[in-house]
Amino acid sequence: MLENKNVTVFVTGGIAVYKACDLIRRLIKAGANVRVAMTKSATQFVQPLTFQVLAKHPVYLDTFDEKEAQYVAHIHLADWTELAIVAPATANTIAKMATGIADDMVSTTLLATTAPRLIVPAMNEHMWENPATKANLQKLKEYGYTVMDPDTGFLAEGYEGKGRLPEPSRIVEEAMLLLLQHTAELPLRGTRVVVSAGGTKERIDPVRYLTNQSSGKMGYRIAEAARDLGATVTLVTASNLERPFGMDVVGVSSALEMQEALMSKFETADIVVMAAAVSDFRPVNQSDHKIKKTAGNLEIELEKNPDILAGMGQMKKNQFLIGFAAETDHLEEYAQDKLKRKNADMIVANDVSKPQAGFDKDTNEVIIFQPNKEPIHIDTKLKSEVAKDILQEAIKTITNL
Ligand SMILES: Cc1cc2nc3c(=O)[nH]c(=O)nc-3n(C[C@H](O)[C@H](O)[C@H](O)COP(=O)(O)O)c2cc1C
């Protein structure tokens, strides 16, 4: 998302300036072309040389330092910028932005750019709470700028409070989302996608459960791919993987919980991807105390869990329903059968016995089955790439391409 994007980081004079170094490193790692502009106050905290080395470009400091005769530096930088990040944003610079003051390189360029702006305030809690700061930030929001809320935690002043700069990794995520929002032509813009992921856990007693080998990786990659294609995504997950950003994440454990969470989203969904490995059975009795070891064998009676995919297949109106089939043999036969039985619009089948495919791998090799269409083989590639291919195929079918 940040690949080859022109990002200018405007660094203003707060104690969190040192964190902007990590932010710039991360932006560069994500593929962005980064320029840095600093206020005079910011240079009191970290030398411009540090930022110059990180960004591999001289830092913009002075509006009147016109080195290139063919350009006016601040207008050239403003026009070059595709995304402006103000981090840390001081109360002072926020006030200037809210009132249109342009009296240094940072504020002048920020006034001159038409790029989306991400403001990341960091300041003392009382400065943050001051009605003037609040009113200024409100104005910036009304201008269409994105303002991140500061974190609460240990402040430089030596006490707990709200005002800390959010972690640079979160600023990068927010920057990616902002760029996504400003990308007009995304095929899933306005589409609601619901994805399930992970292996459900069926409780036996407070410490034991039945589950399966699913890691949730395929579902997560699909949810991320849908987000990157512009969709509004809900991820219903039974996995412990790190939560992806830019989507609604609902954590569940058992098949029944997953069913409830999915059903509450089903009616308004446009595309539903059932990538979760839902347990077919659950213990009839879930002991509320740990079952003690006994001399003999233990019998656990299992009852059937609801077939969520089949239930959705019966309920569906305009939803495009994608199911997964994890098989070890007779892949095509079982997948074609599943497509019909579940009334799905697409079944993605993977042979989980293959070394590069299936559970907990970063790669997958799948065959996509759709009614009245030839199966599509997707050779071994990263799950993130497989996810894009699956969604692209769904988009083709939905739009009759
Ligand atoms: C040690 C120190 C730390 C400061 N930290 C902050 C801060 O975190 N946030 C803030 O808004 N101002 C902070 N200030 C005040 C700003 O540096 C001051 O308002 C300055 O005029 C901001 O200028 P600028 O917006 O042009 O960078 C701090 C000042 C000092 C001396």
XYZ file of C-alpha atoms and ligand atoms in Angstrom:
432
model
C 0.000 0.000 0.000
C 2.873 2.375 0.757
C 5.011 0.984 -2.043
C 6.443 3.924 -4.032
C 4.165 6.441 -2.312
C 5.582 9.886 -1.630
C 5.220 10.467 2.087
C 6.361 13.599 3.901
C 6.748 13.381 7.651
C 6.386 16.750 9.369
C 8.198 16.575 12.687
C 7.306 19.211 15.277
C 8.827 20.035 18.634
C 7.676 17.569 21.258
C 9.472 15.089 23.436
C 8.261 12.265 21.170
C 10.420 13.432 18.241
C 12.731 10.465 18.773
C 9.831 8.131 17.938
C 9.544 9.772 14.516
C 12.897 8.114 13.673
C 11.313 4.679 14.028
C 8.254 5.862 12.098
C 10.435 6.929 9.163
C 12.345 3.651 9.220
C 9.081 1.723 9.075
C 7.688 3.844 6.242
C 10.841 3.233 4.229
C 10.681 -0.485 4.999
C 7.101 -0.474 3.683
C 8.411 0.900 0.380
C 7.537 4.601 0.722
C 9.677 7.470 -0.605
C 10.102 9.609 2.489
C 10.939 13.286 2.924
C 11.196 14.976 6.300
C 10.413 18.554 7.291
C 11.155 19.770 10.811
C 10.206 22.799 12.843
C 12.942 24.724 14.600
C 11.682 23.376 17.937
C 11.844 19.787 16.661
C 15.554 20.200 15.913
C 16.098 20.898 19.635
C 15.157 17.299 20.362
C 16.823 15.316 17.536
C 19.395 16.591 15.040
C 18.173 16.833 11.428
C 21.180 14.703 10.460
C 19.498 11.646 12.006
C 16.444 12.133 9.803
C 18.584 12.897 6.766
C 20.403 9.598 7.160
C 17.174 7.650 7.704
C 15.309 9.249 4.782
C 18.445 9.458 2.594
C 17.494 13.014 1.705
C 18.251 16.435 3.208
C 15.701 17.571 5.770
C 13.528 20.599 4.970
C 14.043 23.203 7.686
C 13.779 26.722 6.328
C 11.190 28.127 3.921
C 13.757 30.527 2.466
C 16.479 27.950 1.929
C 15.854 27.860 -1.805
C 18.544 25.542 -3.137
C 17.002 24.644 -6.490
C 16.336 27.726 -8.635
C 13.731 25.975 -10.790
C 11.470 25.280 -7.782
C 9.975 27.047 -4.817
C 10.914 24.459 -2.217
C 7.770 24.374 -0.087
C 5.431 24.262 -3.099
C 7.562 21.600 -4.751
C 7.476 19.505 -1.573
C 3.731 20.120 -1.123
C 3.028 18.963 -4.687
C 5.374 15.972 -4.410
C 3.628 14.765 -1.246
C 0.968 12.065 -1.638
C 0.535 11.624 2.093
C 1.433 14.108 4.843
C 2.033 12.765 8.337
C 2.478 15.246 11.189
C 4.167 13.233 13.950
C 4.545 14.237 16.632
C 2.093 17.093 16.146
C 2.511 19.774 18.824
C -0.384 21.798 20.185
C 1.285 24.804 18.572
C 1.463 23.345 15.058
C -2.074 22.002 15.403
C -3.221 25.538 16.250
C -1.383 26.894 13.238
C -2.940 24.315 10.937
C -6.396 25.086 12.318
C -6.018 28.796 11.616
C -4.052 28.680 8.386
C -0.860 30.170 9.755
C 2.116 29.562 7.475
C 5.220 31.000 9.111
C 7.774 28.210 8.733
C 8.608 25.356 6.347
C 6.343 22.857 8.120
C 3.220 24.990 8.438
C 3.632 26.548 4.981
C 4.013 23.189 3.240
C 1.101 21.745 5.211
C -1.060 24.657 4.083
C 0.053 24.254 0.480
C -0.356 20.505 0.055
C -3.531 18.881 -1.207
C -2.435 15.423 -0.026
C -4.362 13.625 2.716
C -3.060 14.615 6.121
C -2.586 12.365 9.115
C -2.153 14.306 12.342
C -0.624 12.431 15.273
C -0.789 14.674 18.355
C 1.484 14.105 21.331
C 1.577 16.427 24.284
C 1.086 16.849 27.998
C -2.333 15.672 29.189
C -3.455 19.162 30.228
C -2.424 20.601 26.864
C -4.456 17.828 25.247
C -7.473 18.562 27.449
C -7.282 22.323 26.879
C -10.426 23.526 25.106
C -8.318 25.483 22.610
C -6.515 22.285 21.518
C -9.818 20.418 21.401
C -11.417 23.125 19.238
C -8.402 23.212 16.919
C -8.470 19.442 16.436
C -12.203 19.555 15.821
C -11.547 22.085 13.066
C -8.886 19.865 11.504
C -11.355 16.974 11.458
C -13.918 19.240 9.813
C -11.318 20.100 7.156
C -11.160 16.371 6.415
C -7.813 15.655 8.087
C -7.382 12.392 9.963
C -6.479 12.821 13.637
C -5.163 9.889 15.672
C -5.978 9.830 19.356
C -2.902 9.844 21.591
C -2.218 6.832 23.778
C -2.674 6.844 27.524
C 0.323 5.842 29.587
C 3.445 7.050 31.315
C 4.174 10.609 30.148
C 7.581 12.301 30.042
C 6.358 14.457 32.930
C 6.570 11.392 35.160
C 2.895 10.597 35.579
C 0.188 8.614 33.826
C -2.022 10.436 31.388
C -3.323 10.783 27.872
C -0.961 12.375 25.401
C 1.624 9.793 24.343
C 2.456 9.377 20.677
C 0.895 6.119 19.452
C 3.362 3.388 18.539
C 4.968 3.995 15.110
C 3.630 0.629 13.862
C 0.091 1.903 14.485
C 0.832 5.194 12.742
C 2.000 3.242 9.678
C -1.220 1.191 9.724
C -3.297 4.354 9.952
C -1.286 5.854 7.072
C -2.016 2.780 4.954
C -5.736 3.010 5.700
C -5.788 6.685 4.840
C -4.136 6.039 1.479
C -6.603 3.238 0.868
C -9.509 5.598 1.541
C -8.078 8.010 -1.018
C -7.667 5.382 -3.712
C -10.753 5.898 -5.845
C -10.747 2.792 -8.004
C -10.942 -0.191 -5.688
C -13.096 -3.099 -6.832
C -14.604 -3.874 -3.422
C -15.304 -0.267 -2.399
C -18.748 -0.190 -0.747
C -18.800 -3.987 -0.383
C -19.242 -5.686 2.985
C -17.145 -8.798 3.361
C -17.442 -11.195 6.291
C -14.641 -13.713 6.798
C -14.397 -16.520 9.341
C -11.034 -17.893 10.384
C -9.337 -20.342 12.709
C -10.233 -23.647 14.252
C -13.089 -23.541 16.730
C -12.525 -24.884 20.238
C -15.097 -27.169 21.832
C -14.789 -27.222 25.602
C -14.539 -30.519 27.468
C -13.786 -28.955 30.848
C -12.224 -25.636 31.981
C -8.744 -26.672 30.802
C -9.335 -29.025 27.879
C -10.951 -28.668 24.513
C -11.291 -30.346 21.134
C -9.961 -28.421 18.186
C -8.167 -28.874 14.885
C -4.976 -27.814 13.162
C -6.291 -24.663 11.486
C -4.121 -21.635 12.285
C -6.438 -19.046 10.747
C -3.744 -17.756 8.367
C -5.754 -18.261 5.172
C -8.799 -16.463 6.603
C -6.675 -13.597 7.894
C -4.979 -13.169 4.521
C -8.402 -13.107 2.829
C -9.704 -10.511 5.280
C -6.614 -8.345 4.635
C -6.891 -8.759 0.868
C -10.575 -7.733 1.014
C -9.609 -4.673 3.082
C -6.908 -3.748 0.573
C -9.425 -4.046 -2.254
C -11.570 -1.443 -0.469
C -14.123 -3.639 1.321
C -15.569 -3.035 4.766
C -14.455 -6.208 6.503
C -15.632 -8.148 9.537
C -13.345 -10.958 10.629
C -14.926 -13.536 12.923
C -12.024 -15.449 14.338
C -11.309 -18.392 16.584
C -7.575 -17.922 16.009
C -5.003 -16.315 18.289
C -3.105 -14.660 15.432
C -2.373 -10.951 15.793
C -5.429 -8.906 14.895
C -5.218 -7.308 11.453
C -5.830 -3.572 11.308
C -8.533 -1.716 9.438
C -11.377 -4.117 10.071
C -13.898 -5.155 12.665
C -12.551 -8.228 14.484
C -14.904 -10.443 16.499
C -13.205 -13.064 18.652
C -15.061 -16.352 19.225
C -14.179 -19.761 20.576
C -16.743 -22.480 19.843
C -18.707 -23.326 16.712
C -21.911 -22.062 18.344
C -20.291 -18.727 19.153
C -18.967 -18.498 15.619
C -22.396 -19.240 14.217
C -23.986 -16.519 16.344
C -21.377 -13.922 15.369
C -21.611 -14.777 11.678
C -25.395 -14.820 11.603
C -25.562 -11.339 13.086
C -23.526 -10.081 10.090
C -24.925 -12.318 7.384
C -27.957 -10.343 6.280
C -26.005 -7.202 5.474
C -23.005 -8.994 3.949
C -22.227 -8.993 0.233
C -19.503 -11.639 0.312
C -19.059 -14.266 3.018
C -15.892 -16.343 3.150
C -16.038 -19.353 5.437
C -12.344 -20.039 5.873
C -12.715 -21.225 9.473
C -12.324 -24.883 10.337
C -15.509 -25.367 12.327
C -15.575 -28.458 14.528
C -18.178 -30.927 13.341
C -18.868 -32.112 16.890
C -18.869 -30.764 20.428
C -19.027 -32.588 23.779
C -22.591 -33.122 24.944
C -21.532 -32.217 28.472
C -19.017 -29.523 29.288
C -17.785 -30.125 32.792
C -17.457 -26.982 34.907
C -14.601 -28.542 36.868
C -11.458 -30.267 35.633
C -12.153 -33.928 34.903
C -9.934 -36.026 37.173
C -7.668 -38.759 35.899
C -9.295 -42.133 36.523
C -7.971 -45.668 36.261
C -10.148 -46.584 33.309
C -10.858 -44.960 29.965
C -12.857 -41.803 29.623
C -15.743 -41.607 27.209
C -16.798 -38.254 25.833
C -20.094 -38.204 24.023
C -20.144 -35.814 21.087
C -23.065 -34.132 19.413
C -23.199 -32.517 16.008
C -22.436 -28.860 15.602
C -24.532 -26.809 13.199
C -23.283 -26.748 9.596
C -22.771 -22.991 9.329
C -21.917 -22.962 5.637
C -24.939 -25.064 4.682
C -27.177 -22.861 6.859
C -25.929 -19.783 5.060
C -26.408 -21.515 1.720
C -30.070 -21.937 2.560
C -30.521 -18.417 3.866
C -28.604 -16.544 1.208
C -30.297 -13.974 -0.995
C -27.703 -11.832 -2.759
C -24.703 -12.912 -0.720
C -21.795 -14.480 -2.589
C -20.879 -17.472 -0.461
C -17.369 -18.921 -0.476
C -16.555 -22.118 1.388
C -13.329 -24.022 1.884
C -12.689 -27.724 1.602
C -9.622 -29.228 3.222
C -9.180 -32.716 1.849
C -6.497 -35.367 1.733
C -7.896 -37.324 -1.244
C -10.620 -37.189 -3.923
C -10.253 -33.408 -3.848
C -12.244 -32.563 -6.959
C -15.058 -35.004 -6.302
C -15.578 -33.832 -2.699
C -15.300 -30.151 -3.595
C -17.843 -30.385 -6.434
C -20.174 -32.256 -4.118
C -19.729 -29.657 -1.369
C -20.474 -26.847 -3.816
C -23.895 -28.370 -4.565
C -24.776 -29.628 -1.093
C -23.994 -26.336 0.617
C -25.476 -24.139 -2.118
C -22.195 -22.192 -2.179
C -21.059 -19.916 -5.002
C -17.455 -20.997 -4.707
C -15.523 -23.748 -2.988
C -11.798 -23.347 -2.525
C -10.293 -26.775 -2.125
C -6.854 -27.504 -0.795
C -5.073 -30.781 -0.438
C -3.870 -30.564 3.149
C -1.593 -33.565 2.697
C 0.701 -31.529 0.384
C 3.819 -30.110 2.030
C 3.285 -26.502 0.849
C -0.473 -26.340 1.396
C -3.039 -26.253 4.150
C -2.916 -25.851 7.894
C -0.498 -23.411 9.499
C 1.578 -22.919 6.317
C 2.345 -19.515 4.835
C 1.785 -20.888 1.359
C -1.135 -22.671 -0.210
C -2.058 -24.441 -3.402
C -5.770 -24.492 -4.181
C -8.379 -25.280 -6.799
C -11.339 -22.931 -7.111
C -14.654 -24.535 -7.993
C -17.706 -22.572 -9.095
C -20.998 -23.760 -10.562
C -20.885 -24.016 -14.359
C -17.254 -22.946 -14.535
C -14.051 -24.803 -15.177
C -11.995 -25.321 -11.994
C -9.131 -22.854 -11.597
C -5.811 -24.209 -10.302
C -3.708 -21.843 -8.245
C -0.188 -23.133 -7.885
C 1.802 -22.856 -4.671
C 2.211 -19.246 -3.582
C 1.931 -17.152 -0.468
C -1.468 -17.274 1.196
C -1.674 -13.485 0.803
C -1.410 -13.956 -2.975
C -3.829 -16.887 -3.018
C -6.261 -14.692 -1.075
C -6.102 -11.987 -3.755
C -6.654 -14.555 -6.507
C -9.710 -15.990 -4.733
C -11.267 -12.536 -4.323
C -10.431 -11.538 -7.894
C -12.203 -14.688 -9.123
C -15.211 -13.865 -6.946
C -15.267 -10.285 -8.303
C -15.139 -11.633 -11.873
C -18.114 -13.880 -11.214
C -20.109 -11.237 -9.361
C -19.550 -8.683 -12.120
C -20.098 -11.280 -14.871
C -16.673 -10.799 -16.368
C 11.240 19.575 26.896
C 10.054 20.034 26.113
C 9.118 19.129 25.705
C 8.002 19.523 24.989
N 7.083 18.587 24.594
C 5.998 18.988 23.917
C 5.032 18.017 23.486
O 5.189 16.805 23.698
N 3.954 18.466 22.828
C 3.739 19.779 22.540
O 2.718 20.115 21.958
N 4.643 20.697 22.922
C 5.761 20.346 23.598
N 6.674 21.287 23.983
C 6.431 22.679 23.651
C 6.767 22.981 22.225
O 8.110 22.642 21.923
C 6.498 24.453 21.931
O 5.113 24.715 22.023
C 7.002 24.872 20.579
O 6.669 26.216 20.335
C 6.414 24.019 19.465
O 6.885 24.476 18.228
P 6.547 23.760 16.860
O 5.099 23.467 16.852
O 6.924 24.754 15.830
O 7.401 22.549 16.793
C 7.821 20.897 24.674
C 8.791 21.803 25.074
C 9.884 21.395 25.790
C 10.911 22.408 26.197
